[in-house]
PDB file of C-alpha atoms in Angstrom:
ATOM      1  CA  MET A1385      -9.520  65.592 101.396  1.00 44.00           C
ATOM      2  CA  ARG A1386     -10.335  63.780  97.825  1.00 49.00           C
ATOM      3  CA  ALA A1387      -8.144  61.046  96.565  1.00 47.00           C
ATOM      4  CA  VAL A1388      -6.111  61.929  93.402  1.00 43.00           C
ATOM      5  CA  GLU A1389      -6.361  59.629  90.741  1.00 53.00           C
ATOM      6  CA  ARG A1390      -3.306  57.792  89.566  1.00 63.00           C
ATOM      7  CA  VAL A1391      -2.687  57.338  86.383  1.00 58.00           C
ATOM      8  CA  PRO A1392      -1.358  54.102  84.885  1.00 71.00           C
ATOM      9  CA  GLN A1393       2.194  54.479  83.760  1.00 79.00           C
ATOM     10  CA  GLN A1394       2.135  51.803  80.843  1.00 88.00           C
ATOM     11  CA  PRO A1395       1.818  53.569  78.071  1.00 90.00           C
ATOM     12  CA  SER A1396      -1.353  51.583  76.442  1.00 92.00           C
ATOM     13  CA  LEU A1397      -3.257  51.769  79.565  1.00 91.00           C
ATOM     14  CA  ARG A1398      -2.341  55.530  80.198  1.00 93.00           C
ATOM     15  CA  ARG A1399      -3.578  56.286  76.543  1.00 95.00           C
ATOM     16  CA  MET A1400      -7.300  53.538  77.238  1.00 92.00           C
ATOM     17  CA  ARG A1401      -7.642  56.009  79.654  1.00 93.00           C
ATOM     18  CA  ARG A1402      -7.208  59.180  78.259  1.00 93.00           C
ATOM     19  CA  PHE A1403      -8.613  58.448  74.690  1.00 94.00           C
ATOM     20  CA  ASP A1404     -11.734  56.599  76.366  1.00 94.00           C
ATOM     21  CA  VAL A1405     -10.528  53.363  74.528  1.00 93.00           C
ATOM     22  CA  ARG A1406     -12.769  50.405  74.136  1.00 90.00           C
ATOM     23  CA  PRO A1407     -11.171  47.328  72.638  1.00 89.00           C
ATOM     24  CA  ASP A1408     -13.679  46.302  69.542  1.00 87.00           C
ATOM     25  CA  ARG A1409     -13.368  42.627  69.625  1.00 82.00           C
ATOM     26  CA  ASP A1410     -14.477  42.421  66.391  1.00 82.00           C
ATOM     27  CA  LEU A1411     -11.410  43.658  64.780  1.00 83.00           C
ATOM     28  CA  GLY A1412      -9.246  41.442  67.046  1.00 80.00           C
ATOM     29  CA  GLN A1413      -7.822  44.158  69.505  1.00 86.00           C
ATOM     30  CA  ASN A1414      -6.325  42.850  72.072  1.00 89.00           C
ATOM     31  CA  PHE A1415      -3.491  45.936  72.758  1.00 93.00           C
ATOM     32  CA  LEU A1416       0.115  45.418  74.252  1.00 93.00           C
ATOM     33  CA  ILE A1417       0.070  46.396  78.246  1.00 92.00           C
ATOM     34  CA  ASP A1418       3.449  45.013  78.502  1.00 92.00           C
ATOM     35  CA  SER A1419       6.027  46.743  77.398  1.00 89.00           C
ATOM     36  CA  ASN A1420       8.666  43.803  78.678  1.00 91.00           C
ATOM     37  CA  ILE A1421       7.050  42.389  75.112  1.00 94.00           C
ATOM     38  CA  LEU A1422       8.934  45.561  73.258  1.00 95.00           C
ATOM     39  CA  GLY A1423      11.944  44.464  73.421  1.00 94.00           C
ATOM     40  CA  VAL A1424      11.318  40.360  72.416  1.00 95.00           C
ATOM     41  CA  ILE A1425       9.934  41.733  69.692  1.00 96.00           C
ATOM     42  CA  GLU A1426      12.843  44.168  68.275  1.00 95.00           C
ATOM     43  CA  ARG A1427      15.472  41.721  69.128  1.00 95.00           C
ATOM     44  CA  ALA A1428      13.824  39.261  67.180  1.00 97.00           C
ATOM     45  CA  ALA A1429      13.318  41.795  63.946  1.00 97.00           C
ATOM     46  CA  GLU A1430      17.023  42.178  64.413  1.00 96.00           C
ATOM     47  CA  LEU A1431      15.746  46.440  63.641  1.00 96.00           C
ATOM     48  CA  ALA A1432      18.988  48.345  62.179  1.00 96.00           C
ATOM     49  CA  ALA A1433      18.836  52.128  61.812  1.00 96.00           C
ATOM     50  CA  GLU A1434      18.065  52.165  58.475  1.00 98.00           C
ATOM     51  CA  ASP A1435      15.414  49.454  58.154  1.00 98.00           C
ATOM     52  CA  VAL A1436      12.061  50.368  56.776  1.00 98.00           C
ATOM     53  CA  VAL A1437       9.266  48.800  58.896  1.00 98.00           C
ATOM     54  CA  LEU A1438       5.591  48.318  58.014  1.00 98.00           C
ATOM     55  CA  GLU A1439       3.055  47.749  61.275  1.00 98.00           C
ATOM     56  CA  ILE A1440      -0.187  46.529  60.429  1.00 97.00           C
ATOM     57  CA  GLY A1441      -2.349  47.462  63.619  1.00 95.00           C
ATOM     58  CA  GLY A1442      -0.942  49.940  65.067  1.00 96.00           C
ATOM     59  CA  GLY A1443      -3.785  49.939  67.373  1.00 94.00           C
ATOM     60  CA  LEU A1444      -3.080  52.564  70.936  1.00 96.00           C
ATOM     61  CA  GLY A1445       1.123  52.334  69.428  1.00 96.00           C
ATOM     62  CA  VAL A1446       3.031  51.327  71.836  1.00 96.00           C
ATOM     63  CA  LEU A1447       4.976  49.399  69.552  1.00 97.00           C
ATOM     64  CA  SER A1448       4.823  52.314  66.908  1.00 98.00           C
ATOM     65  CA  GLU A1449       7.108  54.845  68.986  1.00 97.00           C
ATOM     66  CA  HIS A1450       8.936  51.976  69.884  1.00 97.00           C
ATOM     67  CA  LEU A1451       9.534  51.212  66.605  1.00 98.00           C
ATOM     68  CA  ALA A1452      10.608  54.477  65.596  1.00 98.00           C
ATOM     69  CA  GLU A1453      13.090  55.095  67.515  1.00 97.00           C
ATOM     70  CA  ARG A1454      14.652  52.815  65.920  1.00 97.00           C
ATOM     71  CA  CYS A1455      14.294  52.987  62.773  1.00 98.00           C
ATOM     72  CA  ALA A1456      14.641  55.257  59.672  1.00 98.00           C
ATOM     73  CA  HIS A1457      11.321  55.284  58.763  1.00 98.00           C
ATOM     74  CA  LEU A1458       7.744  53.648  60.424  1.00 98.00           C
ATOM     75  CA  HIS A1459       4.698  53.350  58.255  1.00 98.00           C
ATOM     76  CA  VAL A1460       1.814  52.382  60.870  1.00 98.00           C
ATOM     77  CA  VAL A1461      -1.631  50.648  58.703  1.00 98.00           C
ATOM     78  CA  GLU A1462      -4.342  51.314  61.217  1.00 96.00           C
ATOM     79  CA  VAL A1463      -8.359  50.693  60.271  1.00 95.00           C
ATOM     80  CA  ASP A1464      -9.691  51.989  62.901  1.00 95.00           C
ATOM     81  CA  THR A1465     -10.222  56.130  63.188  1.00 95.00           C
ATOM     82  CA  ARG A1466     -11.529  55.682  66.716  1.00 95.00           C
ATOM     83  CA  LEU A1467      -7.566  54.942  67.557  1.00 96.00           C
ATOM     84  CA  ALA A1468      -6.403  58.230  65.791  1.00 97.00           C
ATOM     85  CA  ASP A1469      -5.849  60.587  68.442  1.00 97.00           C
ATOM     86  CA  ALA A1470      -4.186  57.774  70.740  1.00 96.00           C
ATOM     87  CA  LEU A1471      -1.897  56.981  67.610  1.00 97.00           C
ATOM     88  CA  ARG A1472      -1.562  60.455  66.769  1.00 97.00           C
ATOM     89  CA  ASP A1473       0.133  60.909  70.832  1.00 97.00           C
ATOM     90  CA  ALA A1474       2.403  58.299  70.409  1.00 97.00           C
ATOM     91  CA  THR A1475       3.853  58.997  67.164  1.00 97.00           C
ATOM     92  CA  GLU A1476       3.962  62.890  66.611  1.00 97.00           C
ATOM     93  CA  ARG A1477       7.247  63.559  68.179  1.00 97.00           C
ATOM     94  CA  PHE A1478       8.560  61.749  65.268  1.00 98.00           C
ATOM     95  CA  ALA A1479       9.176  62.765  61.842  1.00 97.00           C
ATOM     96  CA  ASN A1480       9.759  59.180  60.280  1.00 98.00           C
ATOM     97  CA  VAL A1481       6.501  57.756  60.953  1.00 98.00           C
ATOM     98  CA  THR A1482       3.613  57.818  58.227  1.00 98.00           C
ATOM     99  CA  LEU A1483       0.135  57.441  59.826  1.00 98.00           C
ATOM    100  CA  HIS A1484      -2.325  55.565  57.472  1.00 98.00           C
ATOM    101  CA  PHE A1485      -6.004  54.901  58.591  1.00 97.00           C
ATOM    102  CA  GLN A1486      -6.730  51.988  56.007  1.00 96.00           C
ATOM    103  CA  ASP A1487      -8.073  48.034  56.051  1.00 96.00           C
ATOM    104  CA  ALA A1488      -4.401  46.408  55.649  1.00 96.00           C
ATOM    105  CA  MET A1489      -6.181  43.389  53.389  1.00 96.00           C
ATOM    106  CA  ARG A1490      -7.164  46.704  50.731  1.00 96.00           C
ATOM    107  CA  ALA A1491      -4.833  49.369  50.619  1.00 96.00           C
ATOM    108  CA  ASP A1492      -2.070  49.077  47.930  1.00 96.00           C
ATOM    109  CA  LEU A1493       0.607  48.899  49.813  1.00 96.00           C
ATOM    110  CA  GLN A1494       2.644  48.674  46.660  1.00 95.00           C
ATOM    111  CA  LEU A1495       2.692  52.590  47.258  1.00 97.00           C
ATOM    112  CA  LEU A1496       4.224  53.368  50.705  1.00 98.00           C
ATOM    113  CA  ARG A1497       7.337  55.155  50.002  1.00 97.00           C
ATOM    114  CA  PRO A1498      10.258  54.594  51.160  1.00 98.00           C
ATOM    115  CA  ALA A1499       9.473  50.803  50.334  1.00 97.00           C
ATOM    116  CA  PRO A1500       9.264  48.462  53.252  1.00 98.00           C
ATOM    117  CA  THR A1501      12.599  45.835  54.434  1.00 98.00           C
ATOM    118  CA  LYS A1502      10.123  44.331  57.321  1.00 98.00           C
ATOM    119  CA  VAL A1503       7.350  43.871  59.003  1.00 98.00           C
ATOM    120  CA  VAL A1504       6.647  43.382  62.140  1.00 98.00           C
ATOM    121  CA  ALA A1505       3.521  43.384  64.460  1.00 97.00           C
ATOM    122  CA  ASN A1506       0.818  42.896  66.777  1.00 96.00           C
ATOM    123  CA  LEU A1507      -1.679  41.243  64.335  1.00 95.00           C
ATOM    124  CA  PRO A1508      -5.130  41.972  64.352  1.00 90.00           C
ATOM    125  CA  TYR A1509      -6.205  37.293  64.908  1.00 88.00           C
ATOM    126  CA  GLY A1510      -9.117  37.687  61.793  1.00 88.00           C
ATOM    127  CA  ILE A1511      -6.633  38.852  59.450  1.00 93.00           C
ATOM    128  CA  ALA A1512      -3.318  37.651  60.521  1.00 95.00           C
ATOM    129  CA  ALA A1513      -2.147  34.716  58.119  1.00 95.00           C
ATOM    130  CA  SER A1514      -3.872  36.741  54.953  1.00 96.00           C
ATOM    131  CA  ALA A1515      -1.861  39.966  55.778  1.00 97.00           C
ATOM    132  CA  LEU A1516       1.412  38.104  56.128  1.00 97.00           C
ATOM    133  CA  LEU A1517       0.970  35.838  52.847  1.00 96.00           C
ATOM    134  CA  ARG A1518      -0.140  39.385  50.920  1.00 95.00           C
ATOM    135  CA  THR A1519       2.793  41.136  52.074  1.00 96.00           C
ATOM    136  CA  ILE A1520       4.785  38.309  51.032  1.00 95.00           C
ATOM    137  CA  GLU A1521       3.154  37.990  47.403  1.00 91.00           C
ATOM    138  CA  GLU A1522       2.809  41.077  47.284  1.00 93.00           C
ATOM    139  CA  LEU A1523       5.986  43.572  48.776  1.00 95.00           C
ATOM    140  CA  ALA A1524       9.290  42.083  47.629  1.00 92.00           C
ATOM    141  CA  SER A1525      11.459  44.890  49.002  1.00 95.00           C
ATOM    142  CA  VAL A1526      10.356  43.263  52.286  1.00 96.00           C
ATOM    143  CA  HIS A1527      12.835  40.248  53.219  1.00 96.00           C
ATOM    144  CA  CYS A1528      11.726  39.979  57.156  1.00 97.00           C
ATOM    145  CA  TRP A1529       8.660  39.571  58.473  1.00 98.00           C
ATOM    146  CA  VAL A1530       8.356  39.513  63.368  1.00 98.00           C
ATOM    147  CA  ALA A1531       4.366  39.511  63.558  1.00 98.00           C
ATOM    148  CA  MET A1532       2.760  38.300  66.706  1.00 96.00           C
ATOM    149  CA  VAL A1533      -0.212  36.153  65.871  1.00 96.00           C
ATOM    150  CA  GLN A1534      -2.572  33.538  67.354  1.00 96.00           C
ATOM    151  CA  ARG A1535      -0.746  30.276  67.902  1.00 96.00           C
ATOM    152  CA  GLU A1536      -2.102  27.845  65.224  1.00 96.00           C
ATOM    153  CA  VAL A1537      -2.195  30.304  62.357  1.00 97.00           C
ATOM    154  CA  GLY A1538       2.010  30.849  63.424  1.00 97.00           C
ATOM    155  CA  GLN A1539       1.747  26.772  63.818  1.00 97.00           C
ATOM    156  CA  ARG A1540       0.429  26.195  60.333  1.00 97.00           C
ATOM    157  CA  LEU A1541       3.071  28.986  58.854  1.00 98.00           C
ATOM    158  CA  ALA A1542       5.236  26.687  59.882  1.00 98.00           C
ATOM    159  CA  ALA A1543       4.081  23.185  59.860  1.00 98.00           C
ATOM    160  CA  ALA A1544       5.850  20.510  58.417  1.00 97.00           C
ATOM    161  CA  PRO A1545       4.720  18.258  55.913  1.00 97.00           C
ATOM    162  CA  GLY A1546       2.673  15.248  57.337  1.00 95.00           C
ATOM    163  CA  SER A1547       1.213  17.798  59.890  1.00 95.00           C
ATOM    164  CA  SER A1548      -2.399  17.830  60.784  1.00 94.00           C
ATOM    165  CA  GLU A1549      -1.574  21.899  60.722  1.00 96.00           C
ATOM    166  CA  TYR A1550       0.193  21.408  57.208  1.00 97.00           C
ATOM    167  CA  GLY A1551      -1.916  23.296  54.603  1.00 96.00           C
ATOM    168  CA  ALA A1552      -2.311  25.754  51.272  1.00 96.00           C
ATOM    169  CA  PRO A1553      -0.738  28.804  54.243  1.00 96.00           C
ATOM    170  CA  SER A1554       2.235  26.269  55.080  1.00 97.00           C
ATOM    171  CA  VAL A1555       3.240  25.585  51.761  1.00 97.00           C
ATOM    172  CA  ILE A1556       2.570  29.615  50.284  1.00 95.00           C
ATOM    173  CA  ALA A1557       5.022  30.838  53.505  1.00 96.00           C
ATOM    174  CA  GLN A1558       8.061  28.315  53.318  1.00 96.00           C
ATOM    175  CA  LEU A1559       8.416  28.655  49.274  1.00 94.00           C
ATOM    176  CA  ALA A1560       8.797  31.970  49.768  1.00 94.00           C
ATOM    177  CA  CYS A1561      10.470  32.324  53.334  1.00 96.00           C
ATOM    178  CA  GLU A1562      12.315  30.251  55.588  1.00 96.00           C
ATOM    179  CA  VAL A1563       9.477  30.067  58.687  1.00 98.00           C
ATOM    180  CA  ARG A1564       9.325  29.941  62.444  1.00 97.00           C
ATOM    181  CA  ILE A1565       7.934  29.830  65.295  1.00 97.00           C
ATOM    182  CA  ALA A1566      10.233  32.377  67.801  1.00 97.00           C
ATOM    183  CA  ARG A1567       8.977  31.750  71.099  1.00 96.00           C
ATOM    184  CA  ALA A1568       5.634  31.698  72.872  1.00 96.00           C
ATOM    185  CA  ILE A1569       3.189  34.950  73.858  1.00 95.00           C
ATOM    186  CA  PRO A1570       1.800  34.919  77.691  1.00 93.00           C
ATOM    187  CA  ARG A1571      -1.737  35.804  77.186  1.00 94.00           C
ATOM    188  CA  SER A1572      -1.034  38.278  80.700  1.00 92.00           C
ATOM    189  CA  VAL A1573       0.695  40.850  78.171  1.00 94.00           C
ATOM    190  CA  PHE A1574      -2.695  41.714  76.357  1.00 93.00           C
ATOM    191  CA  HIS A1575      -6.182  43.652  77.364  1.00 90.00           C
ATOM    192  CA  PRO A1576      -7.866  42.296  76.900  1.00 89.00           C
ATOM    193  CA  VAL A1577      -7.104  39.110  77.915  1.00 92.00           C
ATOM    194  CA  PRO A1578      -7.107  36.830  74.489  1.00 90.00           C
ATOM    195  CA  ASN A1579      -8.894  33.307  74.605  1.00 90.00           C
ATOM    196  CA  VAL A1580      -6.433  31.976  72.933  1.00 92.00           C
ATOM    197  CA  ASP A1581      -2.615  31.501  72.836  1.00 94.00           C
ATOM    198  CA  SER A1582      -0.225  33.615  71.086  1.00 96.00           C
ATOM    199  CA  VAL A1583       3.706  32.861  69.753  1.00 97.00           C
ATOM    200  CA  LEU A1584       5.747  35.174  68.251  1.00 98.00           C
ATOM    201  CA  VAL A1585       6.426  34.040  64.251  1.00 98.00           C
ATOM    202  CA  HIS A1586       9.357  34.957  62.091  1.00 98.00           C
ATOM    203  CA  MET A1587       9.597  34.804  58.556  1.00 98.00           C
ATOM    204  CA  ARG A1588      13.341  35.474  56.616  1.00 97.00           C
ATOM    205  CA  ARG A1589      12.674  35.944  52.539  1.00 96.00           C
ATOM    206  CA  ARG A1590      15.005  33.495  51.082  1.00 91.00           C
ATOM    207  CA  PRO A1591      17.474  34.602  48.687  1.00 86.00           C
ATOM    208  CA  ALA A1592      16.269  35.298  44.925  1.00 70.00           C
ATOM    209  CA  ASP A1593      18.105  33.040  43.403  1.00 50.00           C
ATOM    210  CA  ALA A1594      17.093  29.764  46.026  1.00 52.00           C
ATOM    211  CA  GLY A1595      12.794  31.559  47.081  1.00 51.00           C
ATOM    212  CA  ALA A1596      10.056  29.927  44.148  1.00 52.00           C
ATOM    213  CA  PRO A1597       8.918  32.100  42.117  1.00 60.00           C
ATOM    214  CA  LEU A1598       5.069  32.221  43.471  1.00 78.00           C
ATOM    215  CA  SER A1599       3.289  32.637  40.446  1.00 84.00           C
ATOM    216  CA  PRO A1600      -0.705  32.479  40.094  1.00 85.00           C
ATOM    217  CA  GLU A1601      -0.314  29.106  38.613  1.00 85.00           C
ATOM    218  CA  LEU A1602       1.514  27.400  41.272  1.00 90.00           C
ATOM    219  CA  ARG A1603      -0.856  29.485  44.149  1.00 90.00           C
ATOM    220  CA  ALA A1604      -3.813  27.753  42.432  1.00 89.00           C
ATOM    221  CA  LEU A1605      -2.500  24.467  42.084  1.00 92.00           C
ATOM    222  CA  VAL A1606      -1.444  24.530  46.069  1.00 94.00           C
ATOM    223  CA  ALA A1607      -4.686  25.583  47.072  1.00 92.00           C
ATOM    224  CA  ALA A1608      -6.857  23.345  45.209  1.00 92.00           C
ATOM    225  CA  GLY A1609      -4.143  20.094  46.325  1.00 94.00           C
ATOM    226  CA  PHE A1610      -6.138  21.233  49.553  1.00 95.00           C
ATOM    227  CA  ALA A1611      -9.238  22.126  48.713  1.00 91.00           C
ATOM    228  CA  HIS A1612     -10.502  18.367  49.926  1.00 92.00           C
ATOM    229  CA  ARG A1613      -7.849  17.303  51.873  1.00 86.00           C
ATOM    230  CA  ARG A1614      -9.489  14.079  52.585  1.00 90.00           C
ATOM    231  CA  LYS A1615      -9.227  12.495  49.484  1.00 94.00           C
ATOM    232  CA  THR A1616      -5.863  12.324  47.258  1.00 96.00           C
ATOM    233  CA  LEU A1617      -4.055  14.818  45.903  1.00 95.00           C
ATOM    234  CA  VAL A1618      -5.548  13.606  41.687  1.00 94.00           C
ATOM    235  CA  ARG A1619      -9.122  13.969  42.998  1.00 93.00           C
ATOM    236  CA  SER A1620      -9.197  17.233  44.636  1.00 93.00           C
ATOM    237  CA  LEU A1621      -7.235  19.041  41.815  1.00 90.00           C
ATOM    238  CA  ALA A1622     -10.054  17.380  40.184  1.00 88.00           C
ATOM    239  CA  LEU A1623     -12.969  18.002  41.624  1.00 87.00           C
ATOM    240  CA  SER A1624     -11.705  21.556  41.908  1.00 81.00           C
ATOM    241  CA  ALA A1625     -10.532  22.323  38.420  1.00 71.00           C
ATOM    242  CA  ASP A1626     -12.100  25.978  37.523  1.00 67.00           C
ATOM    243  CA  PRO A1627      -9.864  27.335  34.589  1.00 59.00           C
ATOM    244  CA  PRO A1628     -10.858  30.884  34.933  1.00 60.00           C
ATOM    245  CA  ALA A1629     -10.088  31.178  38.858  1.00 58.00           C
ATOM    246  CA  GLY A1630      -8.629  27.836  39.991  1.00 58.00           C
ATOM    247  CA  PRO A1631      -5.692  25.475  38.476  1.00 62.00           C
ATOM    248  CA  PRO A1632      -6.958  24.149  34.312  1.00 66.00           C
ATOM    249  CA  ALA A1633      -8.848  20.834  34.272  1.00 73.00           C
ATOM    250  CA  TYR A1634      -5.599  18.126  33.731  1.00 81.00           C
ATOM    251  CA  SER A1635      -6.892  15.096  33.068  1.00 86.00           C
ATOM    252  CA  ARG A1636      -5.414  11.959  35.443  1.00 89.00           C
ATOM    253  CA  GLU A1637      -3.302  10.824  32.920  1.00 91.00           C
ATOM    254  CA  GLN A1638      -1.582  14.333  33.021  1.00 92.00           C
ATOM    255  CA  LEU A1639      -1.404  13.522  36.944  1.00 93.00           C
ATOM    256  CA  HIS A1640      -0.039  10.162  37.461  1.00 95.00           C
ATOM    257  CA  ASP A1641       2.678  11.334  34.902  1.00 95.00           C
ATOM    258  CA  ALA A1642       3.386  14.192  36.305  1.00 96.00           C
ATOM    259  CA  LEU A1643       3.986  13.351  39.498  1.00 97.00           C
ATOM    260  CA  GLU A1644       5.912  10.006  38.262  1.00 96.00           C
ATOM    261  CA  ARG A1645       8.432  12.410  36.778  1.00 96.00           C
ATOM    262  CA  ILE A1646       8.906  14.641  40.509  1.00 96.00           C
ATOM    263  CA  GLY A1647       9.110  10.495  42.292  1.00 97.00           C
ATOM    264  CA  LYS A1648       5.248  10.821  44.048  1.00 97.00           C
ATOM    265  CA  PRO A1649       2.728   7.781  43.739  1.00 97.00           C
ATOM    266  CA  ALA A1650      -0.313   8.428  41.878  1.00 95.00           C
ATOM    267  CA  ASP A1651      -2.263   8.119  45.329  1.00 96.00           C
ATOM    268  CA  ILE A1652      -0.273  10.389  47.468  1.00 97.00           C
ATOM    269  CA  ARG A1653      -2.054  12.985  49.198  1.00 97.00           C
ATOM    270  CA  ALA A1654      -1.425  16.857  48.712  1.00 97.00           C
ATOM    271  CA  GLU A1655      -0.232  17.048  52.711  1.00 96.00           C
ATOM    272  CA  ARG A1656       2.118  14.932  52.083  1.00 97.00           C
ATOM    273  CA  LEU A1657       3.914  17.153  49.316  1.00 97.00           C
ATOM    274  CA  SER A1658       6.794  19.960  50.228  1.00 97.00           C
ATOM    275  CA  PRO A1659       6.818  23.055  49.076  1.00 96.00           C
ATOM    276  CA  GLU A1660       9.526  22.006  46.610  1.00 95.00           C
ATOM    277  CA  ASP A1661       7.331  18.805  45.071  1.00 97.00           C
ATOM    278  CA  PHE A1662       4.399  21.407  44.775  1.00 96.00           C
ATOM    279  CA  LEU A1663       6.592  23.558  43.247  1.00 94.00           C
ATOM    280  CA  ALA A1664       8.167  19.908  40.923  1.00 95.00           C
ATOM    281  CA  LEU A1665       4.987  19.435  39.990  1.00 96.00           C
ATOM    282  CA  GLU A1666       3.415  22.479  38.373  1.00 93.00           C
ATOM    283  CA  ARG A1667       6.775  22.933  36.441  1.00 92.00           C
ATOM    284  CA  ALA A1668       6.376  19.042  35.262  1.00 95.00           C
ATOM    285  CA  LEU A1669       2.490  19.936  35.074  1.00 91.00           C
ATOM    286  CA  ALA A1670       3.469  23.550  32.282  1.00 85.00           C
ATOM    287  CA  PRO A1671       3.201  22.706  28.922  1.00 76.00           C
TER     288      PRO A1671
END
């Protein structure tokens, strides 16, 4: 008598077998195979019936179907068209889901309708930080982010001034949002098991009257300040000056004067400036 093949009950494992899906490491694909983590994500995101959610990296749809049951509309952006059948299998019973088979780093996310109010995702490792920073900048309608990311990415976004993890992503994220690491995520919830640790990062946009305007000038100043982080801020800015693409070529006297006006020494390094200090510096340097 031939043994009956057992079909996995967990949705991701079942769809991997049914649709013959093999994770693509080049795309940073580590699929969720522990459905218990879905409730953790849901609670962190404080999902409400009126929410419009953007999920970047739909994968095999296990998070997608969980979100779809709990929000007004779900946009799922997935670059890998090999996963189309699996994603449709997960979401076809929901009338409130729109699948977008596009590269999230190239798609015009501002065209999404209805406009997203939250970003909830198991982000591919390779684009995690860039995707979060891009949605902060481009999607003014979004006020909350909950995403699984590589531990180092989460630590970088939430880092305090003076720490080794603190850099330009920390400043940009924290000027716009309150950022915290909600919890560590065990490697065992993913398939294949990643070689890195993950965390659930939570970001909430600051109120309009408290958040900083992320102008191109401010972003360029921050990026240039950290471009040569072993050097003083003044030296790093001088080495990175590129008026067409980067910050203006400020004179040493202008920079020293601006730092003095915000109460900082002339030999300070970028890593010692808080996000608010960078905003004050940009304003002090304005004509």
